[in-house]
mmCIF file of C-alpha atoms and ligand atoms in Angstrom:
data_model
loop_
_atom_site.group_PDB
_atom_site.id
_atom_site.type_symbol
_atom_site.label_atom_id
_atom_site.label_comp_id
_atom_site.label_asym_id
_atom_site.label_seq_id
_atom_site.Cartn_x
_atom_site.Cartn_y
_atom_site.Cartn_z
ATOM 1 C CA UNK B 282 19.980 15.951 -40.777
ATOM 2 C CA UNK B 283 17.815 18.116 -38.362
ATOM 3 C CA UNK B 284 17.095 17.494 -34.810
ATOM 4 C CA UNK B 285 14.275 16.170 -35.626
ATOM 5 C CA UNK B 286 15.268 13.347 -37.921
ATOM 6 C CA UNK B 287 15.929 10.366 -35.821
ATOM 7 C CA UNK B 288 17.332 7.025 -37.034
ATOM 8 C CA UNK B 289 15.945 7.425 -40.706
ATOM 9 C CA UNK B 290 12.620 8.816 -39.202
ATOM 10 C CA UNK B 291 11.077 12.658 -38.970
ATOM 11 C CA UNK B 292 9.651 13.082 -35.699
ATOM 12 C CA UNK B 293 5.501 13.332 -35.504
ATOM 13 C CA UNK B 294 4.996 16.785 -33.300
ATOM 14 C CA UNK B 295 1.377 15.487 -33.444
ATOM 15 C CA UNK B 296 1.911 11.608 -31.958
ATOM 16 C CA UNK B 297 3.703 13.436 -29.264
ATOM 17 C CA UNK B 298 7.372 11.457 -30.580
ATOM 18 C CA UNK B 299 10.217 12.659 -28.450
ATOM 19 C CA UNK B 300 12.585 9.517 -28.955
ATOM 20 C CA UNK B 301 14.960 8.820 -25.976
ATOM 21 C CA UNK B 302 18.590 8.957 -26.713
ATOM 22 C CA UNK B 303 20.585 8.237 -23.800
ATOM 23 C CA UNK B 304 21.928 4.644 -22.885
ATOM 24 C CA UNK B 305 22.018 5.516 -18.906
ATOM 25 C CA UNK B 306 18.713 7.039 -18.766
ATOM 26 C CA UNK B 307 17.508 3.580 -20.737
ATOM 27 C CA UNK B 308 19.607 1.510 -18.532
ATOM 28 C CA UNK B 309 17.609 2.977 -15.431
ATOM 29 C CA UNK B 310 14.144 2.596 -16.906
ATOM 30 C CA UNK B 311 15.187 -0.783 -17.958
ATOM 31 C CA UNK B 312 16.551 -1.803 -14.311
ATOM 32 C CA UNK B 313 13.186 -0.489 -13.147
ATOM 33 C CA UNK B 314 11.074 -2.469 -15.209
ATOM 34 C CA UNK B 315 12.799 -5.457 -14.574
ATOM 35 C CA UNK B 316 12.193 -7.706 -17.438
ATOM 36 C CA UNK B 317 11.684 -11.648 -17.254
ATOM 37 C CA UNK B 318 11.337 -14.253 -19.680
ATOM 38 C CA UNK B 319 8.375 -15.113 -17.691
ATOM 39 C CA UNK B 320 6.801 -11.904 -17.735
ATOM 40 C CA UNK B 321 3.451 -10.266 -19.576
ATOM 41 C CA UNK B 322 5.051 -7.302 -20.728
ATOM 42 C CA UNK B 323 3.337 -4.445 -22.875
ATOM 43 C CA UNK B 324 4.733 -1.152 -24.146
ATOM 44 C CA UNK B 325 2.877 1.664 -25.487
ATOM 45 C CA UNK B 326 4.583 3.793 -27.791
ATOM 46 C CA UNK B 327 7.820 1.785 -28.686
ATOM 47 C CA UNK B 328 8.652 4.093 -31.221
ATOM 48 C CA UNK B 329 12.174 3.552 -32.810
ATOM 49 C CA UNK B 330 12.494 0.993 -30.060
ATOM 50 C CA UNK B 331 14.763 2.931 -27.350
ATOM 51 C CA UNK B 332 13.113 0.814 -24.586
ATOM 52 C CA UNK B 333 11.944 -1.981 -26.176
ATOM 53 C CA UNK B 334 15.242 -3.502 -27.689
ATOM 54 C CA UNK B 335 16.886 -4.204 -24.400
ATOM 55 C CA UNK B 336 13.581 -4.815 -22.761
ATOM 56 C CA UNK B 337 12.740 -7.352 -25.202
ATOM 57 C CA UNK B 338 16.847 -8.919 -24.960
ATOM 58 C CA UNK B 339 15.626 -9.992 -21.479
ATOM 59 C CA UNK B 340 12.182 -11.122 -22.203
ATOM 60 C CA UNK B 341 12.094 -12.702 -25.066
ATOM 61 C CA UNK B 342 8.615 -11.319 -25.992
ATOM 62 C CA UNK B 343 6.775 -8.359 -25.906
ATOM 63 C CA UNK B 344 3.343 -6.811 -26.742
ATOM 64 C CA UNK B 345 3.622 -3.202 -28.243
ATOM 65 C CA UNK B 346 1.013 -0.482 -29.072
ATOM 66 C CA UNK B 347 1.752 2.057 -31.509
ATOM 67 C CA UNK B 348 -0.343 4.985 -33.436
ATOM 68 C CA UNK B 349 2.212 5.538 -36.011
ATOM 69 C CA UNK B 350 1.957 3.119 -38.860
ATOM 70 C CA UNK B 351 5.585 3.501 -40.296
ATOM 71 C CA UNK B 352 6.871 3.092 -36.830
ATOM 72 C CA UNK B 353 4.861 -0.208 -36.709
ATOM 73 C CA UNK B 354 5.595 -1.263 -39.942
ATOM 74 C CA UNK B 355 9.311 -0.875 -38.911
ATOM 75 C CA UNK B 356 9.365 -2.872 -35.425
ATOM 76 C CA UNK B 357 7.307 -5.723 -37.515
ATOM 77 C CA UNK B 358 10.487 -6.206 -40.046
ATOM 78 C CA UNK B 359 12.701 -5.238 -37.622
ATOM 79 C CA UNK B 360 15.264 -8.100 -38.554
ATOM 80 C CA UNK B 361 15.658 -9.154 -34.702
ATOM 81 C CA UNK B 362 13.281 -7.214 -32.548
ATOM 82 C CA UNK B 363 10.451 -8.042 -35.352
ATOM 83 C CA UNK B 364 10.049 -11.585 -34.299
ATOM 84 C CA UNK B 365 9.551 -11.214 -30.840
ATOM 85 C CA UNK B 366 7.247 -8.569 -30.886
ATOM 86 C CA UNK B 367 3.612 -8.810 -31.184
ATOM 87 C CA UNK B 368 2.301 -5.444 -33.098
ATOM 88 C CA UNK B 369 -0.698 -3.905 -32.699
ATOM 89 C CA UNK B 370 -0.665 -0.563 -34.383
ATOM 90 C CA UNK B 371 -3.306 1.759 -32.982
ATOM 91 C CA UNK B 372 -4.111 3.680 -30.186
ATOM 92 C CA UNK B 373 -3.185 2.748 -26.651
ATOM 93 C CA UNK B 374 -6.596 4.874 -25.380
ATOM 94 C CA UNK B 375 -8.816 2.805 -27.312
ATOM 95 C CA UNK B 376 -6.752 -0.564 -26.308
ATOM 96 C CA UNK B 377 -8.455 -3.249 -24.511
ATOM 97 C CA UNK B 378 -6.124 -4.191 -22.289
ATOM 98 C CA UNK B 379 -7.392 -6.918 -20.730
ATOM 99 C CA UNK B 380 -7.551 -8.908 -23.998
ATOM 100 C CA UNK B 381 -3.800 -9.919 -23.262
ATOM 101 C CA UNK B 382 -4.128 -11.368 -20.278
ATOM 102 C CA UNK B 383 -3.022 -15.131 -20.464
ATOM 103 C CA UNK B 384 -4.248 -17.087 -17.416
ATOM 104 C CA UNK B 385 -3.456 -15.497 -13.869
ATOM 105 C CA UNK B 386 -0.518 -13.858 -15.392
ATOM 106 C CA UNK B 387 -0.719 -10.143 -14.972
ATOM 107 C CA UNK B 388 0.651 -7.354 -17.405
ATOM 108 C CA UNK B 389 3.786 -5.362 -16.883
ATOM 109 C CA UNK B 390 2.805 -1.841 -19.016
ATOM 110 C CA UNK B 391 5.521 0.768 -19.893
ATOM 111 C CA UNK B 392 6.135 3.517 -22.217
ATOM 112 C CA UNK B 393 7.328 6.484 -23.005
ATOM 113 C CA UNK B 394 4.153 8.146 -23.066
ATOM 114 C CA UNK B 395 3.144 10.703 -25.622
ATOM 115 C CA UNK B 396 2.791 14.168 -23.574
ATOM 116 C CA UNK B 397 -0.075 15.549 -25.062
ATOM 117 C CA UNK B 398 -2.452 12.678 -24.722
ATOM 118 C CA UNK B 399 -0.479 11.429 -21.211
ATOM 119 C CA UNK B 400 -3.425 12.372 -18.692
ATOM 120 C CA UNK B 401 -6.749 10.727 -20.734
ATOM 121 C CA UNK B 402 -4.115 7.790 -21.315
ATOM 122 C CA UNK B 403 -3.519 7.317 -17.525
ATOM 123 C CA UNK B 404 -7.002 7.332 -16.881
ATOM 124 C CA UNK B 405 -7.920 4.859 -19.792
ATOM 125 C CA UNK B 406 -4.782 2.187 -18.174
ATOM 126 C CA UNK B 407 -6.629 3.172 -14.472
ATOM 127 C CA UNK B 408 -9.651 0.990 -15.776
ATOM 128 C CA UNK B 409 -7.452 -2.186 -16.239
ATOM 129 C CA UNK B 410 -5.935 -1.570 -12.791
ATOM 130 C CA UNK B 411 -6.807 -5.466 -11.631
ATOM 131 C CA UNK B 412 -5.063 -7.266 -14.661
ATOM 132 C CA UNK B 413 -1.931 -4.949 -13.759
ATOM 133 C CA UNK B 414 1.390 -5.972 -11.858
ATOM 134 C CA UNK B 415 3.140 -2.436 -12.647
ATOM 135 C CA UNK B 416 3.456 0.409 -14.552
ATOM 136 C CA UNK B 417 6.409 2.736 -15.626
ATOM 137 C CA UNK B 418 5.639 5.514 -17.711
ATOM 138 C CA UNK B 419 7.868 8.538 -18.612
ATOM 139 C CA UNK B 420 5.745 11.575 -18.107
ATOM 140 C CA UNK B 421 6.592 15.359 -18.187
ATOM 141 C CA UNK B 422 7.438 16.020 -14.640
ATOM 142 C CA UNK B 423 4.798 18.084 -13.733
ATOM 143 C CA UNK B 424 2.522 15.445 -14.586
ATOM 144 C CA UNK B 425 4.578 13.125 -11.948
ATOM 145 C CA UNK B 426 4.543 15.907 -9.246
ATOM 146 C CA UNK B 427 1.258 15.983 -9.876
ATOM 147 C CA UNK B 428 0.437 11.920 -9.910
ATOM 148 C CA UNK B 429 2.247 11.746 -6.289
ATOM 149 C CA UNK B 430 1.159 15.201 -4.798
ATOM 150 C CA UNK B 431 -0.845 14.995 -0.819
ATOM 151 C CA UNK B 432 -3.339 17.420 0.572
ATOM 152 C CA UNK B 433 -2.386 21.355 1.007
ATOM 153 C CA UNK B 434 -0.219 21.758 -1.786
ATOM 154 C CA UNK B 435 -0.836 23.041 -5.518
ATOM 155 C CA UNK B 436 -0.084 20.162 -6.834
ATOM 156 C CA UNK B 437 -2.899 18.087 -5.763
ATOM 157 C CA UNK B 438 -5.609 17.610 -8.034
ATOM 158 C CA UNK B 439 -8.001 15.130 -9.756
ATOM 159 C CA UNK B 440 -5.002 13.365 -11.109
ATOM 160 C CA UNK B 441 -3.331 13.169 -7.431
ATOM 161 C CA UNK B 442 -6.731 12.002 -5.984
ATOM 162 C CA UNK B 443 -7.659 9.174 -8.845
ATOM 163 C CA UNK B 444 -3.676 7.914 -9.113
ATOM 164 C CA UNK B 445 -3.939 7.635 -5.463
ATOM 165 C CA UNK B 446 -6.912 5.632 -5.750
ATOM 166 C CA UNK B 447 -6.117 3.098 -8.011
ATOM 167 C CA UNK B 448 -2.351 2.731 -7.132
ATOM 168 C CA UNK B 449 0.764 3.346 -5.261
ATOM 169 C CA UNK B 450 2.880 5.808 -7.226
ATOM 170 C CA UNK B 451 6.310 6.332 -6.916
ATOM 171 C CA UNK B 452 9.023 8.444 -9.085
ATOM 172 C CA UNK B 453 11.908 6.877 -10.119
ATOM 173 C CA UNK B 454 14.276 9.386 -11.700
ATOM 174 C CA UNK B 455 14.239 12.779 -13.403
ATOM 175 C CA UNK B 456 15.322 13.004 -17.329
ATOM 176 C CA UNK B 457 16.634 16.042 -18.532
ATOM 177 C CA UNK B 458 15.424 17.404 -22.403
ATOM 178 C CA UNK B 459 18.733 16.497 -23.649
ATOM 179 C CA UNK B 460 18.258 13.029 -23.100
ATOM 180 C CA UNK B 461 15.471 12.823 -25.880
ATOM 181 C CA UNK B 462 15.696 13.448 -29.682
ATOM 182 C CA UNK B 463 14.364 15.766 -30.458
ATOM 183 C CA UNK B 464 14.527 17.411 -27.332
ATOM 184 C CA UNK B 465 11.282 18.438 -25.614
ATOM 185 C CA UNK B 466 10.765 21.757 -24.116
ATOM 186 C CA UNK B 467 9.881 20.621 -20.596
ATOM 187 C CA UNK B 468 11.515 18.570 -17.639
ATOM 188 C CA UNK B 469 10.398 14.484 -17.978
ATOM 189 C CA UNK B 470 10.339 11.791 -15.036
ATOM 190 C CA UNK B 471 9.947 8.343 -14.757
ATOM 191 C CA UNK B 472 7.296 7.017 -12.287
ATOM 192 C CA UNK B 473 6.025 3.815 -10.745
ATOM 193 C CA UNK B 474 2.437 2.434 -10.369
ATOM 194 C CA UNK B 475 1.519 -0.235 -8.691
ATOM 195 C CA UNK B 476 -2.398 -0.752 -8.509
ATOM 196 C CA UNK B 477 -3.900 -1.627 -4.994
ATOM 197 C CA UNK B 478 -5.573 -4.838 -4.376
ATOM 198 C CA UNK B 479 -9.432 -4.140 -5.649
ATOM 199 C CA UNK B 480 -10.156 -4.288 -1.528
ATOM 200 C CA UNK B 481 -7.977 -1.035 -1.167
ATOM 201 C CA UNK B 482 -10.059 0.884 -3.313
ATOM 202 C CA UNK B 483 -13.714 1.324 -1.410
ATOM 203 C CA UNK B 484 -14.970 3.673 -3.781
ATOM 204 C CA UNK B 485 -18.816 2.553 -4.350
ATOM 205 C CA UNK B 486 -18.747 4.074 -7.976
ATOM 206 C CA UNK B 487 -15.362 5.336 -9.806
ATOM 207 C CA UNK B 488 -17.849 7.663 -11.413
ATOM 208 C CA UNK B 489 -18.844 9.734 -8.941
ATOM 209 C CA UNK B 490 -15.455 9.870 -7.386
ATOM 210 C CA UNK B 491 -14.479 11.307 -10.193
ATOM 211 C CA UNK B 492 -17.431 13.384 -10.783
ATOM 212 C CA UNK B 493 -16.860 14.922 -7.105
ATOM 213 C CA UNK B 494 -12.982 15.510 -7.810
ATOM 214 C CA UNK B 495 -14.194 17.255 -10.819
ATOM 215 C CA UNK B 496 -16.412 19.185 -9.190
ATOM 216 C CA UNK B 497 -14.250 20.280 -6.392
ATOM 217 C CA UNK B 498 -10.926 21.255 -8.025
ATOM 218 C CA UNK B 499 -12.981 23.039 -11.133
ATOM 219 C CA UNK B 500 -12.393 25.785 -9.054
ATOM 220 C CA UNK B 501 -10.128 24.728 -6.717
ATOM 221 C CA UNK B 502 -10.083 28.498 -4.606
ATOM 222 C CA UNK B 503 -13.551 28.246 -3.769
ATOM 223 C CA UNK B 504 -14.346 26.330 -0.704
ATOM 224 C CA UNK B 505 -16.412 22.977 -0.736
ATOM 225 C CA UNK B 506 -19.951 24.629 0.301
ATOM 226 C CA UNK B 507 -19.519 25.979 -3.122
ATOM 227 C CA UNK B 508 -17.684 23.959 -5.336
ATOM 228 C CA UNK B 509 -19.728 21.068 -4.418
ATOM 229 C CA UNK B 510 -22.877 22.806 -3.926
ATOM 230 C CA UNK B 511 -24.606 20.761 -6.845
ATOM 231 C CA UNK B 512 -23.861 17.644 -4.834
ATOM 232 C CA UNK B 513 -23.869 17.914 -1.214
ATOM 233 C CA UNK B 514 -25.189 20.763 0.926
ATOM 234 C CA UNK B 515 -23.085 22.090 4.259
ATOM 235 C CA UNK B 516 -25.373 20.465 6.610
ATOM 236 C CA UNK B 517 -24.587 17.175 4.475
ATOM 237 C CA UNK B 518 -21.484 17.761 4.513
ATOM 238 C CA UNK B 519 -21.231 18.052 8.244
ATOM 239 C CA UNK B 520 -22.796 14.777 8.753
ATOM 240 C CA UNK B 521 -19.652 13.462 7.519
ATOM 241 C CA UNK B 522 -16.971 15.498 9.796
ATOM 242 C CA UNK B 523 -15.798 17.839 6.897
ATOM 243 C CA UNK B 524 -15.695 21.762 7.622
ATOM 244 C CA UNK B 525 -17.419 23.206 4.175
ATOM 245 C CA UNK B 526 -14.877 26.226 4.786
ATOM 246 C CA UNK B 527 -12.021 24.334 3.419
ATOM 247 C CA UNK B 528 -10.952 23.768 -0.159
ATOM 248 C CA UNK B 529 -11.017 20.314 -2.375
ATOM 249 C CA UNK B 530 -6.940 20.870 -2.061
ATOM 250 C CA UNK B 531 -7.409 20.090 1.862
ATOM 251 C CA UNK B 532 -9.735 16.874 1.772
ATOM 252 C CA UNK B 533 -7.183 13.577 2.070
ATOM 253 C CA UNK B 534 -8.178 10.609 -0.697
ATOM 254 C CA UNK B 535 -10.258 9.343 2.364
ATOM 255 C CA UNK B 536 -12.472 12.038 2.680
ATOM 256 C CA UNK B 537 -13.353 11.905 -1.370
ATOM 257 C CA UNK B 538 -13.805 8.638 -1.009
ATOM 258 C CA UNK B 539 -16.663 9.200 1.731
ATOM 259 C CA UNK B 540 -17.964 11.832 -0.085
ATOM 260 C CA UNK B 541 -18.486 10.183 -3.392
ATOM 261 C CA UNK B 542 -20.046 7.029 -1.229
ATOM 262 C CA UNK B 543 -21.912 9.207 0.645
ATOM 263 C CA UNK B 544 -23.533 10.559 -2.488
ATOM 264 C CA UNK B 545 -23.683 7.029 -4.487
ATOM 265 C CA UNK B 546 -25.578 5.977 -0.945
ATOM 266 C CA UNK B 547 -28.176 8.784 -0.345
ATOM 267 C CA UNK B 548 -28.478 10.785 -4.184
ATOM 268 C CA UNK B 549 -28.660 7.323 -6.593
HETATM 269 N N1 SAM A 196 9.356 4.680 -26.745
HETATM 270 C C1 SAM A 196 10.027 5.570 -27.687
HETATM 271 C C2 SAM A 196 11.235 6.185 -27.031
HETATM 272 O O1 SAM A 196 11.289 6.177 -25.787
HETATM 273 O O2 SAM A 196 12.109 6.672 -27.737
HETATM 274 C C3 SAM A 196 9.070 6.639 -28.235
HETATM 275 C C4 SAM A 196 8.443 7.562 -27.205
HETATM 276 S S1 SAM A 196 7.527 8.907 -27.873
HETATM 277 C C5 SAM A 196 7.545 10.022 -26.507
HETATM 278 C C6 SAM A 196 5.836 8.383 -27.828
HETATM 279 C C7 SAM A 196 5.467 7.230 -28.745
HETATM 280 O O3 SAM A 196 4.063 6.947 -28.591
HETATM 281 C C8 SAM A 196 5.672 7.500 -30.220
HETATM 282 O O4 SAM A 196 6.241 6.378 -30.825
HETATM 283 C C9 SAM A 196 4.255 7.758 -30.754
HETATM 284 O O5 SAM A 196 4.104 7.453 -32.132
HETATM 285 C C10 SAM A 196 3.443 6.836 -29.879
HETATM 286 N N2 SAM A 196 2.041 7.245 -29.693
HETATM 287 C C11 SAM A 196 1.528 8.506 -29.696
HETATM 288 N N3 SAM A 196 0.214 8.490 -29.414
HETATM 289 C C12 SAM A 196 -0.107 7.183 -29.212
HETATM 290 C C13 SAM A 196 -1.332 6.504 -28.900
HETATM 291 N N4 SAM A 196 -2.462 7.182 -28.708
HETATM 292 N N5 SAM A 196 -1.301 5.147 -28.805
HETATM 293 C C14 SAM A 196 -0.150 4.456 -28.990
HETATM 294 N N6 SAM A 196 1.029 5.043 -29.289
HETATM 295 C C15 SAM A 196 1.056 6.373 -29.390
#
């Protein structure tokens, strides 16, 4: 068998399937998740079911989304994780979320997300922020470093600025490539999101905060009298106590979020 034949299945380069193989590592995200019988869990990507057999041991039920139809078809006849699980093969960025919420009862997401689709997918999830509890998601570590970066350093972005928006993020713990079947070719951690309460996020319209931070780190060496000349002159900029010599990497989530308000206020 090759490295890349897993349980009985050939790995999908193109779903982004990097199985997890290592009981600690599992044991961890599990701990993390903390699974109850009570709980309105949902996994994306369960895969060969690494996460989602112990996960569902402690639950009793759980709500999966996966792209790959074999994998699917497998977790429905699973002959003991099948009946607990309620399928629905497709893909997690088209998923309405919100259709599984049960009464007040919130949803618990987590997955092992695919890499190549990881940032649209976080964005997608960002939308159903208010029917959330928590999130864990294993990401390529760059994408975490990024997800939890502050101002003035390199690794704060659009996807520091809108993660920061819609929730506290935390990482959990770093997972090495060996840890995964096969093996990818880049580091992996685990992080935690925990949405803010909807009066925590004072952005006017998610749109044009996004549409600034867009605008801003597109080219994140110029400084914000350029990159956001299209939207807001110096003077205008000014008005609201921000120095149009510095660059998007210096403004703190704060300062976006006046910005994009600003804008939504006086340019609608
Ligand atoms: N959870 C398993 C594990 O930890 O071993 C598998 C993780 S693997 C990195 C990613 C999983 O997401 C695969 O099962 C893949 O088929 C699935 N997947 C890929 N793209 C997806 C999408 N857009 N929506 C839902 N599932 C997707």
């Amino acid at each position: 068998m090759t490295d890349k034949v897993h349980l009985g299945h050939r790995a999908r380069k193109r779903f982004g399937q990097n199985f997890l193989n290592d009981d600690m590592i599992i044991d961890k995200i599990v701990t993390a998740i903390d699974p109850k019988p009570s709980d309105n869990l949902v996994e994306i990507g369960p895969g060969l079911g690494a996460i989602t057999e112990p996960v569902v041991d402690l639950s009793g039920h759980l709500t999966v989304v996966e792209l790959d139809k074999d994998l699917a078809e497998r977790l429905v006849k699973h002959p003991f994780m099948g009946p607990k699980l309620t399928v629905h093969q497709g893909d997690a960025m088209k998923f309405d979320f919100s259709s599984l919420i049960k009464g007040d009862e919130k949803l618990k997401i987590f997955g092992n997300l695919p890499y190549n689709v990881s940032t649209p997918l976080l964005f997608h999830l960002f939308e159903f922020a208010d029917h959330v509890e928590h999130m864990h998601f294993m990401l390529q570590k760059e994408v975490v470093k990024r997800m939890v970066a502050g101002p003035d350093s390199k690794a704060f972005g659009r996807l520091s600025v809108m993660t920061q928006y819609y929730c506290h993020a935390m990482p959990v713990i770093d997972v090495p490539p060996e840890c995964f079947k096969p093996a990818p070719k880049v580091d992996s951690a685990v992080i935690r999101l925990i949405p803010k309460k909807p009066e925590q996020r004072t952005a006017k319209s998610t749109k044009i905060l996004n549409t600034v931070c867009l605008e801003a780190f597109n080219q994140r060496r110029k400084t914000l009298r350029n990159s956001l000349s299209n939207l807001l002159s110096t003077d205008e900029l000014a008005q609201l106590g921000i120095d149009a010599s510095k660059r998007a990497e210096n403004l703190s989530l704060a300062q976006f979020i006046e910005i994009a308000n600003w804008i939504y206020d006086n340019k609608q």
